[in-house]
CSV table of C-alpha atoms in Angstrom, one decimal:
chain,number,residue,atom,x,y,z
A,25,MET,CA,193.7,93.7,36.0
A,26,PRO,CA,190.2,95.4,34.3
A,27,PRO,CA,187.8,96.2,36.7
A,28,LEU,CA,185.2,93.7,37.8
A,29,ILE,CA,181.4,94.5,37.4
A,30,ALA,CA,179.6,92.9,39.8
A,31,HIS,CA,176.1,92.3,37.5
A,32,ILE,CA,173.1,91.6,40.7
A,33,VAL,CA,169.7,89.6,39.9
A,34,PHE,CA,166.8,88.3,41.7
A,35,SER,CA,168.0,85.2,39.8
A,36,PHE,CA,169.4,83.9,36.5
A,37,ARG,CA,167.3,81.6,34.2
A,38,VAL,CA,166.0,81.7,30.8
A,39,GLY,CA,164.8,85.1,30.4
A,40,GLY,CA,165.0,88.7,28.5
A,41,LEU,CA,166.8,90.4,30.4
A,42,GLU,CA,169.3,87.5,31.8
A,43,ASN,CA,170.0,86.9,27.6
A,44,GLY,CA,171.2,90.9,27.1
A,45,MET,CA,173.5,90.5,29.8
A,46,VAL,CA,174.8,87.5,28.7
A,47,ASN,CA,175.1,89.1,24.9
A,48,LEU,CA,176.9,92.6,26.9
A,49,ILE,CA,179.0,89.8,29.1
A,50,ASN,CA,180.4,87.9,26.0
A,51,ARG,CA,181.0,91.5,24.1
A,52,LEU,CA,182.4,94.0,25.8
A,53,PRO,CA,186.6,92.9,26.0
A,54,ALA,CA,187.8,90.8,28.1
A,55,ASN,CA,191.0,93.7,27.8
A,56,GLN,CA,188.5,96.5,29.4
A,57,PHE,CA,186.2,94.3,31.9
A,58,ARG,CA,186.4,91.7,34.1
A,59,HIS,CA,182.4,90.2,35.0
A,60,ALA,CA,180.5,88.0,38.4
A,61,ILE,CA,177.0,87.6,38.4
A,62,VAL,CA,175.7,88.0,41.7
A,63,SER,CA,172.2,86.1,42.1
A,64,LEU,CA,169.8,87.2,45.0
A,65,THR,CA,168.3,83.2,44.9
A,66,ASP,CA,169.9,80.8,42.3
A,67,VAL,CA,170.9,80.2,38.5
A,68,ASP,CA,170.2,78.1,36.1
A,69,PRO,CA,173.9,76.5,35.7
A,70,ALA,CA,173.0,75.8,31.1
A,71,PHE,CA,172.0,79.1,30.7
A,72,VAL,CA,176.1,80.4,32.1
A,73,ALA,CA,176.9,77.7,30.0
A,74,ARG,CA,176.0,80.2,27.1
A,75,ILE,CA,178.5,83.3,28.5
A,76,ALA,CA,181.8,82.0,26.8
A,77,ARG,CA,183.9,83.9,29.6
A,78,PRO,CA,186.3,81.3,31.5
A,79,ASP,CA,187.0,84.5,34.1
A,80,LEU,CA,183.5,84.4,35.3
A,81,GLN,CA,182.2,84.5,39.1
A,82,VAL,CA,179.4,83.0,39.8
A,83,VAL,CA,177.5,83.5,43.8
A,84,GLU,CA,174.5,82.6,44.4
A,85,LEU,CA,173.2,83.9,47.6
A,86,HIS,CA,170.1,81.4,47.9
A,87,LYS,CA,167.9,84.2,49.3
A,88,LYS,CA,164.9,83.2,51.6
A,89,PRO,CA,161.0,84.3,51.2
A,90,GLY,CA,161.1,88.0,52.6
A,91,PRO,CA,162.5,91.3,53.0
A,92,GLY,CA,165.7,91.6,51.4
A,93,ALA,CA,167.3,93.6,54.0
A,94,ALA,CA,167.8,90.4,55.5
A,95,LEU,CA,170.5,89.3,52.7
A,96,PHE,CA,172.6,92.9,53.5
A,97,PRO,CA,175.4,90.6,56.0
A,98,GLN,CA,175.7,88.6,53.5
A,99,MET,CA,175.5,91.1,49.7
A,100,PHE,CA,178.1,93.1,52.3
A,101,ARG,CA,180.2,89.8,52.5
A,102,THR,CA,180.5,89.1,48.8
A,103,LEU,CA,180.8,92.8,47.3
A,104,ARG,CA,184.4,92.3,50.2
A,105,VAL,CA,185.7,89.2,48.4
A,106,LEU,CA,184.7,90.0,45.0
A,107,ARG,CA,186.5,93.7,45.2
A,108,PRO,CA,184.4,95.3,41.9
A,109,ALA,CA,184.7,98.6,40.6
A,110,ILE,CA,180.6,98.4,39.7
A,111,VAL,CA,177.7,97.3,41.6
A,112,HIS,CA,175.1,96.9,38.2
A,113,THR,CA,171.5,95.6,39.2
A,114,ARG,CA,168.5,95.6,37.8
A,115,ASN,CA,165.1,95.9,38.7
A,116,LEU,CA,163.3,96.4,42.1
A,117,ALA,CA,163.7,92.9,43.3
A,118,ALA,CA,167.1,93.9,43.3
A,119,LEU,CA,167.6,97.9,43.3
A,120,GLU,CA,168.5,97.8,47.6
A,121,MET,CA,171.5,95.5,47.5
A,122,VAL,CA,173.1,98.9,45.9
A,123,VAL,CA,173.1,99.6,50.1
A,124,PRO,CA,175.4,97.1,50.9
A,125,ALA,CA,176.9,98.1,47.4
A,126,TRP,CA,178.3,101.7,49.1
A,127,ALA,CA,179.3,100.3,52.6
A,128,ALA,CA,181.0,97.3,51.1
A,129,GLY,CA,182.9,100.9,49.5
A,130,VAL,CA,181.9,100.4,46.0
A,131,SER,CA,182.0,103.3,44.1
A,132,VAL,CA,179.9,102.8,41.4
A,133,ARG,CA,176.7,101.9,41.8
A,134,ILE,CA,174.5,101.6,38.2
A,135,HIS,CA,171.1,100.5,38.7
A,136,GLY,CA,168.7,99.3,35.3
A,137,GLU,CA,165.0,99.3,34.9
A,138,HIS,CA,163.9,96.5,32.6
A,139,GLY,CA,160.3,96.5,33.2
A,140,ARG,CA,157.4,96.0,36.5
A,141,ASP,CA,155.9,93.5,37.6
A,142,VAL,CA,151.5,92.7,37.0
A,143,ASP,CA,151.2,94.1,40.6
A,144,ASP,CA,152.0,97.2,38.9
A,145,PRO,CA,151.7,97.3,35.5
A,146,HIS,CA,151.4,101.2,34.3
A,147,GLY,CA,153.0,101.9,37.2
A,148,ASP,CA,150.6,103.4,39.3
A,149,ARG,CA,151.4,101.9,43.1
A,150,ALA,CA,152.7,104.6,45.1
A,151,LYS,CA,154.7,102.0,47.3
A,152,PRO,CA,157.6,100.4,44.4
A,153,ARG,CA,157.6,104.4,43.9
A,154,TRP,CA,158.4,105.4,47.7
A,155,VAL,CA,160.8,102.5,47.5
A,156,ARG,CA,163.2,103.8,44.4
A,157,ARG,CA,162.8,107.3,46.2
A,158,ALA,CA,164.5,105.4,49.6
A,159,TYR,CA,166.5,104.4,47.0
A,160,SER,CA,167.9,106.5,45.3
A,161,PRO,CA,170.1,108.3,47.3
A,162,PHE,CA,172.6,105.4,47.0
A,163,VAL,CA,172.6,104.5,42.8
A,164,THR,CA,175.2,106.1,41.2
A,165,GLN,CA,173.2,106.3,37.6
A,166,TYR,CA,170.6,104.6,36.1
A,167,ILE,CA,169.4,102.6,33.2
A,168,ALA,CA,166.1,102.7,31.4
A,169,LEU,CA,165.6,100.3,28.7
A,170,SER,CA,162.0,102.2,27.2
A,171,ARG,CA,161.7,105.8,26.6
A,172,GLU,CA,158.4,105.0,29.0
A,173,LEU,CA,160.5,103.5,32.4
A,174,GLU,CA,162.6,106.7,31.8
A,175,ASN,CA,159.7,109.1,32.4
A,176,TYR,CA,158.6,106.5,35.0
A,177,LEU,CA,161.9,107.4,37.1
A,178,THR,CA,162.5,111.2,36.1
A,179,ALA,CA,158.4,112.7,36.0
A,180,ARG,CA,156.5,109.6,38.8
A,181,VAL,CA,160.2,108.8,41.2
A,182,GLY,CA,161.7,112.2,40.9
A,183,ILE,CA,165.2,111.3,39.6
A,184,ALA,CA,167.0,113.8,37.8
A,185,ASN,CA,167.4,113.5,34.3
A,186,ARG,CA,170.9,113.5,34.0
A,187,ARG,CA,171.2,111.1,36.3
A,188,VAL,CA,169.2,108.2,33.8
A,189,SER,CA,170.1,107.6,30.5
A,190,LEU,CA,167.9,105.9,28.0
A,191,PHE,CA,169.9,102.7,26.4
A,192,CYS,CA,167.2,99.9,24.3
A,193,ASN,CA,168.3,96.4,23.4
A,194,GLY,CA,170.2,95.1,21.0
A,195,VAL,CA,169.6,91.8,18.8
A,196,ASP,CA,171.9,89.7,17.5
A,197,ALA,CA,171.1,90.0,13.4
A,198,THR,CA,173.0,87.2,13.0
A,199,ARG,CA,172.1,84.6,15.0
A,200,PHE,CA,168.7,85.9,14.1
A,201,HIS,CA,167.6,86.1,11.3
A,202,PRO,CA,165.0,85.4,8.8
A,203,ALA,CA,164.1,81.6,7.2
A,204,GLU,CA,165.8,81.8,3.4
A,205,ARG,CA,162.5,79.7,1.4
A,206,GLY,CA,158.8,80.5,3.9
A,207,ARG,CA,159.2,79.2,7.5
A,208,ASN,CA,161.4,76.2,8.5
A,209,SER,CA,160.3,72.5,9.7
A,210,LEU,CA,161.3,72.8,14.3
A,211,GLU,CA,162.4,69.8,15.1
A,212,GLY,CA,159.6,68.5,17.7
A,213,SER,CA,156.6,70.5,16.5
A,214,PRO,CA,153.7,69.1,15.1
A,215,PHE,CA,153.0,72.1,13.2
A,216,ASN,CA,155.6,72.0,10.4
A,217,ASP,CA,153.1,71.0,7.9
A,218,PRO,CA,153.9,74.7,5.0
A,219,ALA,CA,149.9,74.4,4.7
A,220,LEU,CA,149.6,76.0,8.0
A,221,CYS,CA,150.1,79.7,9.2
A,222,VAL,CA,151.6,78.9,12.8
A,223,VAL,CA,151.1,82.1,15.5
A,224,GLY,CA,154.4,82.0,18.9
A,225,THR,CA,155.1,83.2,21.2
A,226,VAL,CA,158.2,82.8,23.7
A,227,GLY,CA,158.2,83.9,27.3
A,228,ARG,CA,158.0,82.6,31.1
A,229,LEU,CA,154.9,81.5,31.3
A,230,GLN,CA,153.8,84.2,34.0
A,231,ALA,CA,150.9,86.3,34.9
A,232,VAL,CA,152.6,89.1,33.2
A,233,LYS,CA,153.1,87.7,30.0
A,234,ASP,CA,149.3,86.7,29.8
A,235,GLN,CA,149.5,83.9,27.5
A,236,LEU,CA,146.1,82.7,29.0
A,237,GLY,CA,144.9,85.9,27.6
A,238,LEU,CA,146.3,84.7,24.5
A,239,VAL,CA,144.8,80.8,24.4
A,240,LYS,CA,141.6,83.2,24.8
A,241,ALA,CA,141.9,85.0,22.4
A,242,PHE,CA,143.0,81.9,20.5
A,243,SER,CA,139.8,80.4,20.8
A,244,LEU,CA,137.8,83.0,19.5
A,245,ILE,CA,139.5,82.7,16.2
A,246,ALA,CA,140.4,78.8,15.7
A,247,GLY,CA,136.8,77.9,14.3
A,248,GLN,CA,137.0,80.7,11.2
A,249,LEU,CA,140.7,79.6,11.1
A,250,PRO,CA,141.5,76.1,10.1
A,251,ASN,CA,144.7,76.6,9.7
A,252,LEU,CA,145.7,78.3,11.8
A,253,ARG,CA,148.2,76.7,14.9
A,254,LEU,CA,150.0,78.3,18.0
A,255,VAL,CA,152.6,78.1,19.5
A,256,ILE,CA,154.0,79.1,23.3
A,257,VAL,CA,157.3,78.3,24.2
A,258,GLY,CA,159.3,78.4,27.6
A,259,GLU,CA,158.3,77.3,31.1
A,260,GLY,CA,157.0,79.1,34.5
A,261,GLY,CA,154.4,78.6,37.4
A,262,MET,CA,151.2,79.5,34.8
A,263,ARG,CA,151.8,76.1,32.9
A,264,GLY,CA,149.2,74.1,34.4
A,265,ALA,CA,146.9,77.3,34.0
A,266,ILE,CA,147.5,76.8,30.4
A,267,GLU,CA,147.7,73.7,29.6
A,268,SER,CA,144.1,73.4,31.7
A,269,ALA,CA,142.7,76.9,29.8
A,270,VAL,CA,143.8,75.0,26.2
A,271,ARG,CA,141.6,72.1,27.6
A,272,ASP,CA,139.0,73.7,28.9
A,273,ALA,CA,138.9,75.0,24.9
A,274,GLY,CA,139.5,71.9,22.8
A,275,LEU,CA,142.0,73.4,21.1
A,276,VAL,CA,144.5,70.2,22.2
A,277,SER,CA,145.2,69.8,19.0
A,278,LYS,CA,146.1,73.1,17.8
A,279,VAL,CA,147.8,74.8,20.7
A,280,TRP,CA,151.5,73.2,21.3
A,281,LEU,CA,152.9,73.9,24.5
A,282,ALA,CA,156.8,72.8,24.1
A,283,GLY,CA,158.0,74.6,26.8
A,284,GLU,CA,161.5,75.7,27.1
A,285,ARG,CA,163.9,75.2,24.2
A,286,ALA,CA,167.4,76.6,23.8
A,287,ASP,CA,166.8,76.7,19.9
A,288,VAL,CA,164.7,80.7,19.7
A,289,PRO,CA,166.4,81.4,16.6
A,290,ASP,CA,165.1,77.8,15.2
A,291,VAL,CA,161.6,78.6,16.8
A,292,MET,CA,161.5,81.8,15.2
A,293,ARG,CA,161.7,80.8,12.6
A,294,SER,CA,159.8,78.3,12.0
A,295,LEU,CA,156.5,80.9,12.7
A,296,ASP,CA,154.3,83.4,10.6
A,297,ILE,CA,153.8,85.6,13.0
A,298,PHE,CA,155.3,86.5,16.9
A,299,THR,CA,152.7,87.8,19.3
A,300,LEU,CA,153.4,89.5,22.8
A,301,PRO,CA,150.3,89.1,24.6
A,302,SER,CA,151.8,91.7,27.8
A,303,ILE,CA,150.0,92.7,30.7
A,304,ALA,CA,153.6,94.9,31.6
A,305,GLU,CA,157.0,95.0,29.8
A,306,GLY,CA,160.4,97.2,29.5
A,307,ILE,CA,161.8,95.8,26.5
A,308,SER,CA,161.4,92.4,24.3
A,309,ASN,CA,164.0,91.5,23.7
A,310,THR,CA,161.5,88.4,22.4
A,311,VAL,CA,159.8,91.0,19.7
A,312,LEU,CA,163.5,92.2,18.1
A,313,GLU,CA,164.5,88.4,18.0
A,314,ALA,CA,161.1,88.1,16.1
A,315,MET,CA,161.5,91.2,13.6
A,316,ALA,CA,165.1,89.9,13.1
A,317,SER,CA,163.9,86.9,12.3
A,318,GLY,CA,161.7,88.7,9.5
A,319,LEU,CA,158.5,88.3,11.9
A,320,PRO,CA,155.5,91.0,11.7
A,321,VAL,CA,154.8,91.4,15.4
A,322,VAL,CA,151.2,91.3,16.7
A,323,ALA,CA,151.6,92.6,20.2
A,324,THR,CA,150.5,94.9,23.5
A,325,ALA,CA,150.7,98.0,24.1
A,326,VAL,CA,152.0,98.1,26.7
A,327,GLY,CA,156.0,99.6,27.8
A,328,GLY,CA,158.4,99.5,25.4
A,329,THR,CA,156.8,97.9,22.8
A,330,PRO,CA,155.7,100.7,20.9
A,331,GLU,CA,159.2,101.7,20.6
A,332,LEU,CA,160.3,98.5,18.6
A,333,VAL,CA,156.9,97.8,16.9
A,334,CYS,CA,155.6,100.3,14.4
A,335,GLU,CA,152.0,100.6,13.4
A,336,GLY,CA,151.0,99.1,10.2
A,337,GLU,CA,154.7,98.9,9.1
A,338,THR,CA,156.2,96.4,11.3
A,339,GLY,CA,152.9,94.8,13.2
A,340,THR,CA,150.2,96.1,15.2
A,341,LEU,CA,150.0,96.9,18.3
A,342,VAL,CA,146.4,96.4,20.4
A,343,PRO,CA,145.8,97.1,24.3
A,344,ALA,CA,146.8,94.6,27.0
A,345,SER,CA,144.7,92.0,28.6
A,346,ASP,CA,142.1,92.7,25.2
A,347,PRO,CA,141.4,88.8,24.0
A,348,GLN,CA,138.9,90.0,21.4
A,349,ARG,CA,141.7,92.8,19.6
A,350,LEU,CA,144.1,90.5,19.8
A,351,ALA,CA,142.4,87.3,18.0
A,352,ALA,CA,140.0,90.4,15.6
A,353,ALA,CA,144.5,91.6,14.9
A,354,LEU,CA,145.7,87.8,14.5
A,355,ALA,CA,143.3,86.6,12.6
A,356,GLY,CA,143.4,90.5,10.1
A,357,LEU,CA,147.3,89.2,9.5
A,358,ALA,CA,146.6,85.2,8.9
A,359,ARG,CA,144.7,85.7,6.5
A,360,ASP,CA,146.9,88.2,4.8
A,361,PRO,CA,149.6,86.8,3.5
A,362,ALA,CA,150.9,89.3,1.6
A,363,ARG,CA,151.0,92.2,4.0
A,364,ILE,CA,152.8,89.2,6.4
A,365,ALA,CA,155.7,89.3,3.9
A,366,ALA,CA,155.7,93.2,4.4
A,367,PHE,CA,155.5,93.3,7.6
A,368,GLY,CA,158.4,91.1,8.6
A,369,HIS,CA,160.5,92.7,6.0
A,370,ALA,CA,159.6,95.8,6.9
A,371,ALA,CA,160.3,94.3,10.2
A,372,ARG,CA,164.1,93.1,9.4
A,373,GLN,CA,165.4,96.4,8.2
A,374,ARG,CA,163.8,98.1,10.8
A,375,ILE,CA,166.4,95.9,13.3
A,376,GLU,CA,169.3,96.2,11.3
A,377,ALA,CA,169.0,100.1,10.9
A,378,GLU,CA,168.4,101.1,14.4
A,379,PHE,CA,168.1,98.4,17.3
A,380,SER,CA,172.3,96.2,16.2
A,381,LEU,CA,173.8,94.6,19.3
A,382,ASP,CA,177.0,96.0,18.8
A,383,ALA,CA,175.7,100.1,18.7
A,384,MET,CA,173.8,98.8,22.8
A,385,VAL,CA,176.8,97.2,24.1
A,386,ALA,CA,179.4,100.7,22.6
A,387,ARG,CA,176.9,102.2,25.0
A,388,TYR,CA,177.3,99.5,28.0
A,389,GLY,CA,180.7,100.1,27.5
A,390,ASN,CA,180.8,103.6,27.1
A,391,LEU,CA,178.8,104.1,30.2
A,392,TYR,CA,181.6,102.0,32.4
A,393,SER,CA,184.2,103.2,31.8
A,394,ARG,CA,182.6,106.9,32.3
A,395,ALA,CA,181.1,106.7,35.5
A,396,LEU,CA,184.5,104.8,36.4
A,397,GLU,CA,186.3,108.2,35.5
A,398,GLY,CA,184.1,110.1,37.3
A,399,SER,CA,184.1,108.3,40.2
A,400,THR,CA,187.9,108.3,40.1
A,401,ARG,CA,188.0,112.1,39.7
A,402,ARG,CA,185.8,112.7,42.9
A,403,ALA,CA,188.0,110.6,45.0
């Protein structure tokens, strides 16, 4: 049987990290690897259903709040049953599971850094660095999804360069493609009138994504641009606060909180401008999807986003947590349809040239195969 990869994550629900896993698992050859998803908490069955692999194994450990070490015995038993050849943990919340993986005899333990949380957007806090350093002896190989994260691991955490591989995400440029004639109508949207200019964002409603800052920025320009509208797609703990901010600003008729949508490609084709106001990011899948959809991007210059968005060519970059600068960038673009079209065309070309999904999958497949070969030689 092909070797099994156990992908360990904190949770498996709609999100950029998880979407990347879906693409990877679906596209790696079935005769090369098998897959299991081990969630420390729980999974969304509807999201799991997007994985078209009948041999996929899914395990939920229902972790309670508190130290992750309390889950070590359960994770050890789980891995002894699954018997994976590779464990691939993702982000700090799952990193410590490399210890029970080591104890269970898994010789290849890969850890991926996809981004940081809102409490450490620039990697300045000492404790997360100490934690990463403490667990580094149990990790055989790291994957950083942006050059900024690669530099963080090597220069600030102290991981040797040879142990860190830089992999950028890829995007399905067939599924995400530009609308044929202007933007498309979207089922359920109140903003399908072609006379409108629709700005949109897609992501979990979390503080780190700063949709509250986006609402503030939009409120600064909504009166100046009567045809401008804002769509916020996603669900999460910040929904109530965002709804309150929209009501308080008197923008209920101009802002649509669309909730979680399964038709994100259609969402992208219903927009004129995509925006990502995050306080911290790794490499954003939604930025790649927007670019593949032929949209200009106005985003904060955090994490790996400047590696995707070319200032003045495919979009505009602004500082994080600066609603005034975000508002100015959105307004400037909304007033210039020719620039919207030019940026969107250049964004699509950049995706086709540099961010192929097939290339991403090949990089992961090669890394997994090399790691297994190296493990066999050492054994």
